[in-house]
Short mmCIF file of C-alpha atoms and ligand atoms in Angstrom, two decimals:
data_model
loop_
_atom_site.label_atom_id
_atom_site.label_comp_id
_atom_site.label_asym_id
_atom_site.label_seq_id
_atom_site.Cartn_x
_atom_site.Cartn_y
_atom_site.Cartn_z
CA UNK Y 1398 108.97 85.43 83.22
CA UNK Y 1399 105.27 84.16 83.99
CA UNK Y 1400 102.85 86.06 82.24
CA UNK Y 1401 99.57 87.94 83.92
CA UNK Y 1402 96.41 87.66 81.86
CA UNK Y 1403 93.44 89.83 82.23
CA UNK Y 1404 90.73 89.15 80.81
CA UNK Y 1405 88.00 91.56 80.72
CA UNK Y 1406 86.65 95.33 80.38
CA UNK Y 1407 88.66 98.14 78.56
CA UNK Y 1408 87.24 101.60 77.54
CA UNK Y 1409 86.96 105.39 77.53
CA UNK Y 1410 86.86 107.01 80.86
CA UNK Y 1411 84.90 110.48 80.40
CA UNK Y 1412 85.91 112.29 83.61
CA UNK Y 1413 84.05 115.61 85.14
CA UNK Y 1414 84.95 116.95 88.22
CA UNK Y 1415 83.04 118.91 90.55
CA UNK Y 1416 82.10 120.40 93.58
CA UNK Y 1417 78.82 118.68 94.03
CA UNK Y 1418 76.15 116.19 91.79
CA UNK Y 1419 73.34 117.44 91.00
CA UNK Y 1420 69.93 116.59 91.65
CA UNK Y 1421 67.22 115.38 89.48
CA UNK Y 1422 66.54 117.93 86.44
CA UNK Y 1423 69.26 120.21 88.06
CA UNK Y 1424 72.48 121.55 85.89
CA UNK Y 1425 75.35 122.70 87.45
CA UNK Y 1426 79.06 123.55 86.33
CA UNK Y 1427 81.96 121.52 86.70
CA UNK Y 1428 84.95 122.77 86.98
CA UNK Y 1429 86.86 120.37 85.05
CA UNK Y 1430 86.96 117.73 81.92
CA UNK Y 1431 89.29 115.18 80.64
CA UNK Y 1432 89.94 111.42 79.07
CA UNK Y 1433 91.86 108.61 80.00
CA UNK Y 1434 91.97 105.29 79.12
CA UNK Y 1435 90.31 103.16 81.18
CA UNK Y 1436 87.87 99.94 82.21
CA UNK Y 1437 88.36 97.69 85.17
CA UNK Y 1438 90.14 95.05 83.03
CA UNK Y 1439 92.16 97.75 81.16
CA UNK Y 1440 93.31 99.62 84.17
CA UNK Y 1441 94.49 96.72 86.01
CA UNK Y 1442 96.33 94.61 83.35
CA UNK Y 1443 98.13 98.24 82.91
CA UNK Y 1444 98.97 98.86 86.52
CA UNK Y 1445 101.03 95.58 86.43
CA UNK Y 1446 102.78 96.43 82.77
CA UNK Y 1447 103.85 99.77 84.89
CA UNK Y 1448 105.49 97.99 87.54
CA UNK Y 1449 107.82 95.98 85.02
CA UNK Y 1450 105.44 92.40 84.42
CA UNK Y 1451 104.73 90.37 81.40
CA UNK Y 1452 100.65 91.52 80.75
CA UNK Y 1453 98.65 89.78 78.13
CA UNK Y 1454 95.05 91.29 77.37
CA UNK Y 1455 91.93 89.38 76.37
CA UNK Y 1456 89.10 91.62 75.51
CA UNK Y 1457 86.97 92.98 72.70
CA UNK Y 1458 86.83 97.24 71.32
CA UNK Y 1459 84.22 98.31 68.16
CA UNK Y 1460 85.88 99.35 65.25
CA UNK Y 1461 85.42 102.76 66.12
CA UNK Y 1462 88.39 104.82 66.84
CA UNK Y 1463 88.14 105.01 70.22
CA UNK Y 1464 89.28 101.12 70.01
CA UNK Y 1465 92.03 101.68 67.98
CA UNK Y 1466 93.13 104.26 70.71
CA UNK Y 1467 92.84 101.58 73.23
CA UNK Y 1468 95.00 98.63 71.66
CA UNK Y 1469 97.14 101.92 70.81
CA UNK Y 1470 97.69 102.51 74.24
CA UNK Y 1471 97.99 98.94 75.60
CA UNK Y 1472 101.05 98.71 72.90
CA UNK Y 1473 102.63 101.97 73.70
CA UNK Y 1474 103.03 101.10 77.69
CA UNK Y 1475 104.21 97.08 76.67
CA UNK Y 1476 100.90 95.13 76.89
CA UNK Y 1477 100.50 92.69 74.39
CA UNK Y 1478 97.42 92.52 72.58
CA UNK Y 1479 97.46 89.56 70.25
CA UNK Y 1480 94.04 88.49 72.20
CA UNK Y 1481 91.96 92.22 71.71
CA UNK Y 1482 89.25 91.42 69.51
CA UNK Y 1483 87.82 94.23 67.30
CA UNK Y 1484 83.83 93.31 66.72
CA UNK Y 1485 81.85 95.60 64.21
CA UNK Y 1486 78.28 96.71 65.07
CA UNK Y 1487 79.29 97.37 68.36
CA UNK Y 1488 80.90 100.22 70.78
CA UNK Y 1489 83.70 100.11 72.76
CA UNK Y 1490 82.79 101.07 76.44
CA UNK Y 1491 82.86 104.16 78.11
CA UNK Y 1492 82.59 105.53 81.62
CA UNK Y 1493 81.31 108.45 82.86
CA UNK Y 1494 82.95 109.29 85.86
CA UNK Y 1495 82.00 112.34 88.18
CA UNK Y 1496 84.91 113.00 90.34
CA UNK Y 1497 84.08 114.95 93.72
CA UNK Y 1498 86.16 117.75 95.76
CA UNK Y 1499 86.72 114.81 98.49
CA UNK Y 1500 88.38 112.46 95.39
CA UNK Y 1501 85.09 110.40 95.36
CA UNK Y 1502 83.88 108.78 92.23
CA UNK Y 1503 80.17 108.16 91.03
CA UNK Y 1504 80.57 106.02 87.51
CA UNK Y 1505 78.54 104.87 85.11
CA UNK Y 1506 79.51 102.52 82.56
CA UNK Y 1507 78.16 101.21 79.04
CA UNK Y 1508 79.55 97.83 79.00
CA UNK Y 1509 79.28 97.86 74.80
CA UNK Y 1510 82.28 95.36 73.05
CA UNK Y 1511 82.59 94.36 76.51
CA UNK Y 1512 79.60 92.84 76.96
CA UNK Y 1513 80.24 91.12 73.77
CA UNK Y 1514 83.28 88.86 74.76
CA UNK Y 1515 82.50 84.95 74.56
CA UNK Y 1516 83.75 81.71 75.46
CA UNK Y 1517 84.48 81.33 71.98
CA UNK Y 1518 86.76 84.67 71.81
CA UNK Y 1519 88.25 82.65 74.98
CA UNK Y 1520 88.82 79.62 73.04
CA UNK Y 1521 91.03 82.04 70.48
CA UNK Y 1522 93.92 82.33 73.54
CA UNK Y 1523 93.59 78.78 73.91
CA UNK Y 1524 97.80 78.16 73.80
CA UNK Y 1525 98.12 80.96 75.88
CA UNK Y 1526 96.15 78.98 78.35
CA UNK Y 1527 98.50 76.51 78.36
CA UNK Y 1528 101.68 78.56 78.13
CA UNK Y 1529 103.53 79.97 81.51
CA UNK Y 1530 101.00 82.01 83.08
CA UNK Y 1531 101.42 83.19 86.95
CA UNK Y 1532 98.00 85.00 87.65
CA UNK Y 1533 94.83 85.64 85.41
CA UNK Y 1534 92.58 88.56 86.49
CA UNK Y 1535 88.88 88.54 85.81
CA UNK Y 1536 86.24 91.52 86.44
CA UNK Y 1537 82.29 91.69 85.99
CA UNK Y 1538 82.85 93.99 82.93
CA UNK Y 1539 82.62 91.41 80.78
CA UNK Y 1540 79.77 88.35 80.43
CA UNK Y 1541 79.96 86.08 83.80
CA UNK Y 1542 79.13 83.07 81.30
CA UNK Y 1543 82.71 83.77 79.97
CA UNK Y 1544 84.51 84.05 83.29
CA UNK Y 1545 83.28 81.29 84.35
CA UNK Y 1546 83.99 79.03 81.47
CA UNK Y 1547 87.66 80.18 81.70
CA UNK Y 1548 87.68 79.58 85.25
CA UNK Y 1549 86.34 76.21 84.97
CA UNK Y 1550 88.89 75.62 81.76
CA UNK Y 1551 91.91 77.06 83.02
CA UNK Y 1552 91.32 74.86 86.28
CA UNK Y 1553 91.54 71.44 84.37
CA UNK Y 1554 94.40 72.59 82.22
CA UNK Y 1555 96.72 75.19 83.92
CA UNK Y 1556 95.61 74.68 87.96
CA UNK Y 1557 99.22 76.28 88.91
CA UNK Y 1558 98.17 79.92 88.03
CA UNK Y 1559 96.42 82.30 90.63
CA UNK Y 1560 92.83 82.86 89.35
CA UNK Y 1561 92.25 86.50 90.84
CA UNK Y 1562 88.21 87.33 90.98
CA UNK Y 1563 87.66 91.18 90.88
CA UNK Y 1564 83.77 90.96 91.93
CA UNK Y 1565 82.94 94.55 90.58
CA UNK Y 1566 80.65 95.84 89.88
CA UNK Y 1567 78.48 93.81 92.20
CA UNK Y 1568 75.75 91.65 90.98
CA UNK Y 1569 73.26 90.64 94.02
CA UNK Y 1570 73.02 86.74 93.10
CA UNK Y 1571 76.18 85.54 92.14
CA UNK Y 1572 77.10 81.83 91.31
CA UNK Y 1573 78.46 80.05 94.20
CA UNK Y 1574 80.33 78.45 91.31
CA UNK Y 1575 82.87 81.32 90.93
CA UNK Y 1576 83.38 81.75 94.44
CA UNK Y 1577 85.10 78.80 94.69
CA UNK Y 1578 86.58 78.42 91.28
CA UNK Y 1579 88.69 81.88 92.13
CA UNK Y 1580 91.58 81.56 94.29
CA UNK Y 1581 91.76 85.09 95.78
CA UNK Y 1582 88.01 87.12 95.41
CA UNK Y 1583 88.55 90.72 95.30
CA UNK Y 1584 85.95 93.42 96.33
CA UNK Y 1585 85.62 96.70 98.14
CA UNK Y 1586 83.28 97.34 101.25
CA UNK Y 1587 80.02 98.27 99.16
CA UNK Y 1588 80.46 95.22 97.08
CA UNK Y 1589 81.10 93.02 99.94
CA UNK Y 1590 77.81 94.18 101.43
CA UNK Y 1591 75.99 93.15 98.13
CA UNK Y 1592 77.65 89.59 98.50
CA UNK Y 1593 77.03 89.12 101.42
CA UNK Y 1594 72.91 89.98 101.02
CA UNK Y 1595 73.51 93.40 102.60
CA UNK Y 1596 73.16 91.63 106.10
CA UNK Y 1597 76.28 93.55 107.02
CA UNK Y 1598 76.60 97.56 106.88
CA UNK Y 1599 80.88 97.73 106.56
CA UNK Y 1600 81.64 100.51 108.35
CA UNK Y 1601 84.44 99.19 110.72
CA UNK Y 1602 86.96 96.51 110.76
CA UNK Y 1603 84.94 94.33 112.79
CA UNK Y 1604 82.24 94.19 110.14
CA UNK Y 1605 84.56 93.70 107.16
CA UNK Y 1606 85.92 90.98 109.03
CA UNK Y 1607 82.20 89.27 109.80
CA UNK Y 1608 81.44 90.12 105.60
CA UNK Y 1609 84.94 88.25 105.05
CA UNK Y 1610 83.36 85.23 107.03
CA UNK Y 1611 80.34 85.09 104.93
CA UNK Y 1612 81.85 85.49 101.69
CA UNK Y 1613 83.84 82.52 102.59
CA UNK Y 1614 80.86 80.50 103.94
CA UNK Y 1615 79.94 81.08 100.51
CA UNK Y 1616 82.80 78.88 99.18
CA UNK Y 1617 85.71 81.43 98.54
CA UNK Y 1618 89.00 80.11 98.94
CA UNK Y 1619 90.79 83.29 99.60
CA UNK Y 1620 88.79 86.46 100.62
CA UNK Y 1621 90.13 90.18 100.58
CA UNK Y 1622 88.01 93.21 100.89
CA UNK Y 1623 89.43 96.85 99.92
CA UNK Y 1624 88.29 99.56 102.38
CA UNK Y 1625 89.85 102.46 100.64
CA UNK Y 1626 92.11 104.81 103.22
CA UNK Y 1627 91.86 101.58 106.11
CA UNK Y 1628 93.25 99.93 103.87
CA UNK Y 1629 92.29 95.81 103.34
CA UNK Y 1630 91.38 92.77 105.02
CA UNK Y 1631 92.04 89.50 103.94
CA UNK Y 1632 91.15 85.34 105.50
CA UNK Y 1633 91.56 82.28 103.66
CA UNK Y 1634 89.90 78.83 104.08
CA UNK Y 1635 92.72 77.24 105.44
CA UNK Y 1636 93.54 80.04 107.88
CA UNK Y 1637 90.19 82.03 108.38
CA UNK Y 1638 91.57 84.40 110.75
CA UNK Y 1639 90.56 88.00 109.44
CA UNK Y 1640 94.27 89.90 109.19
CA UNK Y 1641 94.34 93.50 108.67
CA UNK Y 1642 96.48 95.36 106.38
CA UNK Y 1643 97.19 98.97 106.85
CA UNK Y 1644 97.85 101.88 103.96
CA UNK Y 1645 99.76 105.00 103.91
CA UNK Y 1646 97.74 107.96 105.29
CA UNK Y 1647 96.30 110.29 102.36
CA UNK Y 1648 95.33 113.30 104.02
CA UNK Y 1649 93.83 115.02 100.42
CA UNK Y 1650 92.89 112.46 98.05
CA UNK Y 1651 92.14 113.61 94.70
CA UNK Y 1652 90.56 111.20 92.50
CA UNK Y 1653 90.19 107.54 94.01
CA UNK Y 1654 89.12 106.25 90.61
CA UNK Y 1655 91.11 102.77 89.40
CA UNK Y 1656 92.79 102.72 93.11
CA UNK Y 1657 91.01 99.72 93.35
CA UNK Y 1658 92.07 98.03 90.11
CA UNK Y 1659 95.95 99.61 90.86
CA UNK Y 1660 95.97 97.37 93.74
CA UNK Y 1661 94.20 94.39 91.81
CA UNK Y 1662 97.10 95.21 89.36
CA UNK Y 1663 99.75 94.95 91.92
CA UNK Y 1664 99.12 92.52 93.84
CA UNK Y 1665 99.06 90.35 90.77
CA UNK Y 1666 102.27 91.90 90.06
CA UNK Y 1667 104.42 90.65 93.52
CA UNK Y 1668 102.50 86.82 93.44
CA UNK Y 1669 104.21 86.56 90.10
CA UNK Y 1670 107.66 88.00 90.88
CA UNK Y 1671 107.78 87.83 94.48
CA UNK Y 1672 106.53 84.51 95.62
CA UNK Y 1673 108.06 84.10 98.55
CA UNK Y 1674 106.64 87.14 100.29
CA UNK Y 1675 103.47 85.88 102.52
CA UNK Y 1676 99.86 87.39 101.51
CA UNK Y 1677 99.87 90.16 104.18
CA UNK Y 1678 103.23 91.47 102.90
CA UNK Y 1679 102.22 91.13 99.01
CA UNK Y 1680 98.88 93.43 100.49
CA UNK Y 1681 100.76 95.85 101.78
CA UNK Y 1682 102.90 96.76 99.32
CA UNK Y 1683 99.59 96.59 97.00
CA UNK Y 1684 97.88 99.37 98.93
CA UNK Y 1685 100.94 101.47 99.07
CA UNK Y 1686 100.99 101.83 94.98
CA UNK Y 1687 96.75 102.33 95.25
CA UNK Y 1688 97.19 105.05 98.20
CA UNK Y 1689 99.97 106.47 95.04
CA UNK Y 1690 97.36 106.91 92.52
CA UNK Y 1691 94.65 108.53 94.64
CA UNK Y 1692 96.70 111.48 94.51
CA UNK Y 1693 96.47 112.24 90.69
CA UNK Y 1694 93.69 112.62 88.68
CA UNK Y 1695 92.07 109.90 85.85
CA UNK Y 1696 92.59 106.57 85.98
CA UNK Y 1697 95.58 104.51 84.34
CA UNK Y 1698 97.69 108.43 83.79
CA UNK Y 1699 97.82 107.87 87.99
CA UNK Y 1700 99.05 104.75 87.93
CA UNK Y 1701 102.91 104.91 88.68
CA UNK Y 1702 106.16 103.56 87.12
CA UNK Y 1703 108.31 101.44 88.77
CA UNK Y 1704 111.12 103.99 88.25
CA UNK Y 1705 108.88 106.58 90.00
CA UNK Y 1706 108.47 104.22 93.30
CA UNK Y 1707 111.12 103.41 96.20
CA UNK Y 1708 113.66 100.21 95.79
CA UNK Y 1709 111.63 98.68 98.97
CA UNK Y 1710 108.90 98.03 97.58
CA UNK Y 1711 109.96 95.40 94.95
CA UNK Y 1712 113.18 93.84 97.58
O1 RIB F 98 87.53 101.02 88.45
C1 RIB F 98 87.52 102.18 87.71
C2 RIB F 98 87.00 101.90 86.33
O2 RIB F 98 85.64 101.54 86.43
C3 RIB F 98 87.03 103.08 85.40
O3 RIB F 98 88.21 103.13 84.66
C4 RIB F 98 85.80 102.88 84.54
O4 RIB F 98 86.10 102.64 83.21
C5 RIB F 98 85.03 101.75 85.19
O5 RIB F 98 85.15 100.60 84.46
#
Protein backbone atom coordinates (compact mmCIF):
# COMPACT_ATOMS: atom_id res chain seq x y z
CA UNK A 1 0.00 0.00 0.00
CA UNK A 2 1.50 3.60 -0.83
CA UNK A 3 2.32 5.38 2.11
CA UNK A 4 1.05 9.21 3.06
CA UNK A 5 3.71 11.36 4.65
CA UNK A 6 3.08 14.46 6.58
CA UNK A 7 5.39 16.40 7.39
CA UNK A 8 4.83 19.11 9.75
CA UNK A 9 3.12 20.59 13.07
CA UNK A 10 1.92 18.32 16.02
CA UNK A 11 0.90 19.59 19.53
CA UNK A 12 -1.42 20.19 22.49
CA UNK A 13 -4.73 21.63 21.68
CA UNK A 14 -5.96 23.61 24.95
CA UNK A 15 -9.68 24.00 24.16
CA UNK A 16 -12.24 26.57 26.07
CA UNK A 17 -15.53 26.99 25.02
CA UNK A 18 -17.76 29.78 25.40
CA UNK A 19 -20.50 31.89 24.81
CA UNK A 20 -18.62 34.93 23.76
CA UNK A 21 -14.59 36.37 23.69
CA UNK A 22 -13.90 38.80 25.61
CA UNK A 23 -12.66 42.12 25.13
CA UNK A 24 -9.49 43.74 26.00
CA UNK A 25 -8.77 43.51 29.96
CA UNK A 26 -12.25 41.78 30.24
CA UNK A 27 -12.68 38.13 32.08
CA UNK A 28 -15.46 36.13 31.51
CA UNK A 29 -16.46 32.37 32.24
CA UNK A 30 -16.39 29.62 29.97
CA UNK A 31 -18.39 27.07 30.25
CA UNK A 32 -16.16 24.37 29.29
CA UNK A 33 -12.32 22.91 29.20
CA UNK A 34 -10.60 20.05 27.65
CA UNK A 35 -7.33 18.53 25.65
CA UNK A 36 -6.82 16.83 22.60
CA UNK A 37 -4.13 16.10 20.59
CA UNK A 38 -3.65 18.20 17.95
CA UNK A 39 -1.50 20.54 15.26
CA UNK A 40 -2.28 20.95 11.61
CA UNK A 41 0.29 18.28 10.62
CA UNK A 42 -0.81 15.98 13.52
CA UNK A 43 -4.47 16.18 12.88
CA UNK A 44 -4.30 15.48 9.32
CA UNK A 45 -1.72 12.61 9.05
CA UNK A 46 -4.33 11.12 11.80
CA UNK A 47 -7.51 11.70 9.89
CA UNK A 48 -6.05 9.46 7.10
CA UNK A 49 -4.63 6.59 9.73
CA UNK A 50 -8.59 6.67 10.79
CA UNK A 51 -9.85 5.95 7.51
CA UNK A 52 -7.59 2.69 7.14
CA UNK A 53 -4.10 4.36 5.18
CA UNK A 54 -0.47 3.73 5.62
CA UNK A 55 0.61 7.38 7.59
CA UNK A 56 4.21 8.13 8.22
CA UNK A 57 4.97 11.33 10.45
CA UNK A 58 7.93 13.69 10.13
CA UNK A 59 8.05 16.20 12.85
CA UNK A 60 9.84 17.30 16.00
CA UNK A 61 8.14 17.31 20.13
CA UNK A 62 10.52 18.68 23.35
CA UNK A 63 11.32 16.19 25.68
CA UNK A 64 8.70 17.24 27.83
CA UNK A 65 5.90 14.94 28.46
CA UNK A 66 3.51 16.41 26.54
CA UNK A 67 5.75 14.92 23.51
CA UNK A 68 5.88 11.68 24.74
CA UNK A 69 1.98 11.89 24.83
CA UNK A 70 2.03 12.83 21.26
CA UNK A 71 4.28 9.98 19.62
CA UNK A 72 2.06 7.99 22.31
CA UNK A 73 -0.88 8.78 20.53
CA UNK A 74 0.35 8.67 16.91
CA UNK A 75 1.34 4.83 17.90
CA UNK A 76 -1.81 3.95 19.63
CA UNK A 77 -4.16 4.95 16.42
CA UNK A 78 -1.28 3.11 13.78
CA UNK A 79 0.90 6.09 12.70
CA UNK A 80 4.34 5.33 12.46
CA UNK A 81 6.73 7.52 13.97
CA UNK A 82 10.22 6.35 13.15
CA UNK A 83 10.69 10.14 11.69
CA UNK A 84 9.35 12.23 15.19
CA UNK A 85 12.30 13.88 16.40
CA UNK A 86 12.51 14.66 20.17
CA UNK A 87 14.83 18.07 20.49
CA UNK A 88 15.78 19.21 24.13
CA UNK A 89 15.67 22.93 25.04
CA UNK A 90 12.62 23.25 23.34
CA UNK A 91 8.59 22.89 23.74
CA UNK A 92 6.35 21.00 21.96
CA UNK A 93 3.49 23.27 20.56
CA UNK A 94 0.33 24.09 21.88
CA UNK A 95 -2.88 25.74 20.79
CA UNK A 96 -5.18 27.65 22.46
CA UNK A 97 -8.34 27.28 20.97
CA UNK A 98 -11.58 29.28 22.01
CA UNK A 99 -14.48 27.42 20.69
CA UNK A 100 -17.79 29.60 20.22
CA UNK A 101 -21.69 28.67 20.75
CA UNK A 102 -21.89 28.87 16.71
CA UNK A 103 -18.80 25.99 16.55
CA UNK A 104 -16.36 28.84 15.55
CA UNK A 105 -12.76 28.69 16.46
CA UNK A 106 -10.29 31.63 17.35
CA UNK A 107 -6.61 29.79 17.83
CA UNK A 108 -3.53 30.70 18.79
CA UNK A 109 -0.58 28.66 18.41
CA UNK A 110 3.14 28.51 19.82
CA UNK A 111 4.86 26.90 17.03
CA UNK A 112 7.85 25.63 19.71
CA UNK A 113 9.65 21.99 18.38
CA UNK A 114 7.79 22.86 15.41
CA UNK A 115 9.43 25.66 14.47
CA UNK A 116 12.53 23.75 15.03
CA UNK A 117 12.27 21.08 12.18
CA UNK A 118 15.16 21.37 9.44
CA UNK A 119 16.19 20.24 6.19
CA UNK A 120 18.60 18.27 7.94
CA UNK A 121 15.82 16.40 10.22
CA UNK A 122 14.41 15.98 6.46
CA UNK A 123 17.50 14.48 5.25
CA UNK A 124 17.00 11.71 8.32
CA UNK A 125 13.72 10.18 6.16
CA UNK A 126 15.84 10.29 3.27
CA UNK A 127 14.90 6.29 2.16
CA UNK A 128 11.57 6.99 2.96
CA UNK A 129 11.77 9.55 0.23
CA UNK A 130 12.56 7.14 -2.05
CA UNK A 131 10.35 4.29 -0.88
CA UNK A 132 6.48 3.93 -2.21
CA UNK A 133 4.94 7.03 -1.20
CA UNK A 134 1.36 8.16 -2.77
CA UNK A 135 0.86 11.74 -1.25
CA UNK A 136 3.07 13.93 1.16
CA UNK A 137 1.21 16.68 3.10
CA UNK A 138 2.93 19.86 4.13
CA UNK A 139 1.48 22.81 6.46
CA UNK A 140 3.00 26.33 7.53
CA UNK A 141 3.47 24.91 11.09
CA UNK A 142 6.69 24.11 10.50
CA UNK A 143 9.83 26.34 8.85
CA UNK A 144 8.87 27.18 4.99
CA UNK A 145 12.81 26.77 4.38
CA UNK A 146 12.09 23.03 5.14
CA UNK A 147 9.00 22.59 2.99
CA UNK A 148 10.43 23.86 0.42
CA UNK A 149 13.64 21.95 0.36
CA UNK A 150 11.52 18.74 0.49
CA UNK A 151 9.43 19.95 -2.18
CA UNK A 152 12.22 20.78 -4.36
CA UNK A 153 13.97 17.20 -3.24
CA UNK A 154 11.17 14.99 -3.43
CA UNK A 155 10.51 16.52 -7.04
CA UNK A 156 13.94 15.31 -8.51
CA UNK A 157 13.74 11.98 -6.77
CA UNK A 158 10.13 10.68 -6.23
CA UNK A 159 8.02 13.13 -8.94
CA UNK A 160 5.14 10.27 -8.91
CA UNK A 161 3.78 11.26 -5.40
CA UNK A 162 1.04 14.04 -4.91
CA UNK A 163 2.77 16.96 -3.08
CA UNK A 164 -0.39 18.37 -1.12
CA UNK A 165 0.33 22.25 0.10
CA UNK A 166 -1.86 23.07 3.20
CA UNK A 167 -1.16 27.04 3.03
CA UNK A 168 -2.22 27.65 6.76
CA UNK A 169 -1.79 29.64 8.56
CA UNK A 170 -1.39 32.31 5.92
CA UNK A 171 1.75 34.20 5.48
CA UNK A 172 1.11 37.52 3.24
CA UNK A 173 4.32 37.04 0.87
CA UNK A 174 4.69 33.66 0.02
CA UNK A 175 7.32 32.17 -2.46
CA UNK A 176 6.00 31.79 -5.85
CA UNK A 177 8.40 28.86 -5.58
CA UNK A 178 5.99 26.63 -3.58
CA UNK A 179 3.10 27.47 -5.52
CA UNK A 180 4.24 25.69 -8.22
CA UNK A 181 6.35 23.05 -6.63
CA UNK A 182 2.85 21.72 -4.86
CA UNK A 183 0.59 19.79 -6.94
CA UNK A 184 -2.76 20.48 -5.19
CA UNK A 185 -2.55 24.02 -2.78
CA UNK A 186 -4.94 23.81 -0.05
CA UNK A 187 -6.50 26.84 1.81
CA UNK A 188 -9.74 28.10 3.25
CA UNK A 189 -11.53 31.46 2.20
CA UNK A 190 -9.58 33.81 4.76
CA UNK A 191 -6.33 32.37 3.64
CA UNK A 192 -7.14 32.60 0.07
CA UNK A 193 -7.81 36.30 0.58
CA UNK A 194 -4.26 36.71 2.15
CA UNK A 195 -2.80 34.97 -1.09
CA UNK A 196 -4.32 36.56 -3.15
CA UNK A 197 -3.21 40.32 -1.56
CA UNK A 198 -6.69 40.65 -0.02
CA UNK A 199 -7.87 42.08 -3.49
CA UNK A 200 -10.78 39.70 -3.12
CA UNK A 201 -13.34 39.71 -0.01
CA UNK A 202 -14.66 35.64 -0.41
CA UNK A 203 -17.93 35.84 0.49
CA UNK A 204 -19.68 33.98 -2.47
CA UNK A 205 -18.83 31.41 -4.96
CA UNK A 206 -18.18 33.82 -7.56
CA UNK A 207 -15.35 35.36 -5.57
CA UNK A 208 -13.74 32.08 -4.47
CA UNK A 209 -13.76 31.24 -7.95
CA UNK A 210 -11.96 34.81 -9.11
CA UNK A 211 -9.34 34.07 -5.73
CA UNK A 212 -8.93 30.46 -7.40
CA UNK A 213 -7.85 32.36 -10.68
CA UNK A 214 -5.29 34.39 -8.97
CA UNK A 215 -3.80 31.86 -6.90
CA UNK A 216 -3.20 30.07 -10.07
CA UNK A 217 -1.85 33.13 -11.95
CA UNK A 218 0.47 32.80 -9.23
CA UNK A 219 1.83 29.46 -10.56
CA UNK A 220 -0.32 26.76 -8.70
CA UNK A 221 -0.85 23.74 -10.51
CA UNK A 222 -3.94 22.61 -8.78
CA UNK A 223 -6.00 25.12 -6.65
CA UNK A 224 -8.79 24.20 -4.01
CA UNK A 225 -10.23 26.56 -1.53
CA UNK A 226 -12.35 25.22 1.62
CA UNK A 227 -15.41 27.42 2.36
CA UNK A 228 -16.57 25.61 5.39
CA UNK A 229 -20.61 24.67 5.22
CA UNK A 230 -20.48 25.65 0.99
CA UNK A 231 -18.32 23.40 0.88
CA UNK A 232 -15.01 23.72 -1.78
CA UNK A 233 -13.94 24.89 -5.00
CA UNK A 234 -11.33 23.59 -6.94
CA UNK A 235 -9.46 24.60 -10.94
CA UNK A 236 -6.38 23.27 -12.21
CA UNK A 237 -3.91 24.65 -14.84
CA UNK A 238 -4.79 22.37 -17.37
CA UNK A 239 -8.53 22.76 -16.88
CA UNK A 240 -9.03 26.23 -15.10
CA UNK A 241 -12.65 26.02 -15.00
CA UNK A 242 -13.69 26.82 -11.26
CA UNK A 243 -15.97 23.46 -10.27
CA UNK A 244 -17.93 23.53 -7.20
CA UNK A 245 -18.24 20.89 -4.72
CA UNK A 246 -21.10 20.73 -2.36
CA UNK A 247 -21.17 19.34 1.55
CA UNK A 248 -23.76 17.84 3.65
CA UNK A 249 -25.93 20.48 5.40
CA UNK A 250 -24.90 20.97 9.24
CA UNK A 251 -27.65 22.75 10.67
CA UNK A 252 -25.74 22.98 14.48
CA UNK A 253 -22.15 22.77 14.15
CA UNK A 254 -20.31 22.36 17.24
CA UNK A 255 -16.72 22.81 17.03
CA UNK A 256 -15.31 23.35 13.35
CA UNK A 257 -11.77 23.00 14.65
CA UNK A 258 -9.37 20.40 12.41
CA UNK A 259 -12.49 20.18 9.78
CA UNK A 260 -10.14 21.64 7.64
CA UNK A 261 -7.17 19.33 8.18
CA UNK A 262 -9.99 16.14 8.28
CA UNK A 263 -10.57 16.97 4.77
CA UNK A 264 -6.74 17.63 3.99
CA UNK A 265 -6.53 14.13 5.64
CA UNK A 266 -9.04 12.58 3.42
CA UNK A 267 -8.61 13.63 0.47
CA UNK A 268 -5.07 12.39 0.73
CA UNK A 269 -6.63 9.28 1.82
CA UNK A 270 -8.96 8.44 -1.65
CA UNK A 271 -5.82 9.83 -4.21
CA UNK A 272 -3.91 7.01 -2.62
CA UNK A 273 -6.52 4.23 -2.58
CA UNK A 274 -8.95 5.40 -4.97
CA UNK A 275 -7.21 6.68 -8.01
CA UNK A 276 -9.50 6.28 -10.40
CA UNK A 277 -12.17 8.51 -8.91
CA UNK A 278 -11.86 12.14 -10.74
CA UNK A 279 -10.91 15.26 -8.35
CA UNK A 280 -14.53 16.47 -7.90
CA UNK A 281 -15.60 13.02 -6.66
CA UNK A 282 -12.34 12.51 -4.32
CA UNK A 283 -13.72 16.35 -2.93
CA UNK A 284 -16.79 15.30 -2.19
CA UNK A 285 -16.38 12.50 -0.33
CA UNK A 286 -13.55 14.72 1.54
CA UNK A 287 -16.09 17.26 2.75
CA UNK A 288 -18.55 14.67 3.76
CA UNK A 289 -15.95 13.17 6.57
CA UNK A 290 -15.04 17.24 7.50
CA UNK A 291 -18.97 18.15 7.67
CA UNK A 292 -18.61 14.56 10.26
CA UNK A 293 -16.27 16.11 12.59
CA UNK A 294 -17.87 19.55 12.97
CA UNK A 295 -20.34 17.86 14.96
CA UNK A 296 -18.09 16.76 17.96
CA UNK A 297 -16.01 18.65 19.97
CA UNK A 298 -11.78 18.87 19.92
CA UNK A 299 -9.92 18.13 17.19
CA UNK A 300 -8.46 14.58 16.14
CA UNK A 301 -11.29 12.78 19.13
CA UNK A 302 -13.89 14.13 16.07
CA UNK A 303 -12.27 12.68 13.52
CA UNK A 304 -14.18 9.39 12.52
CA UNK A 305 -13.33 5.69 11.92
CA UNK A 306 -13.84 4.09 8.91
CA UNK A 307 -16.04 1.54 10.71
CA UNK A 308 -18.16 4.48 11.98
CA UNK A 309 -18.81 5.84 8.19
CA UNK A 310 -21.20 4.36 5.33
CA UNK A 311 -19.72 1.56 2.71
CA UNK A 312 -20.27 4.46 -0.11
CA UNK A 313 -17.98 6.42 0.72
CA UNK A 314 -14.84 4.25 0.17
CA UNK A 315 -16.74 2.07 -3.20
O1 LIG B 1 -6.40 23.21 12.26
C1 LIG B 1 -6.63 23.06 13.61
C2 LIG B 1 -5.32 23.02 14.34
O2 LIG B 1 -4.70 24.28 14.23
C3 LIG B 1 -5.44 22.76 15.82
O3 LIG B 1 -5.34 21.40 16.12
C4 LIG B 1 -4.30 23.58 16.41
O4 LIG B 1 -3.32 22.79 17.00
C5 LIG B 1 -3.77 24.42 15.27
O5 LIG B 1 -2.58 23.94 14.82
Amino acid sequence: MSKIVVVGSCGTDLFFYTSKLPTPGQTIHGKQFSVDFGGKGANQCVAAQKLGADTVFIGCVGTDIFGNDIIDNFKNIGVDTTYIIKKANVDTGVAQINVTDDGENYIIIVAGANGTLLPADIDKAETLFHSEIGVVIFQFETPLETTEYLLNKLSKINNRCCKIVNGAPAYSNLHNKIFQLADIFCVNESEAEIYTNEIIKINSIETANQALFLLLKQGCNTVIITLGSLGAVFASKNNSEPQWVHSPKVTNPIDTTGAGDAFIGALAYFIVHKPNLDLYEKIKRACTIASITVQQKGTQKSFPNRNTLPKYLFD
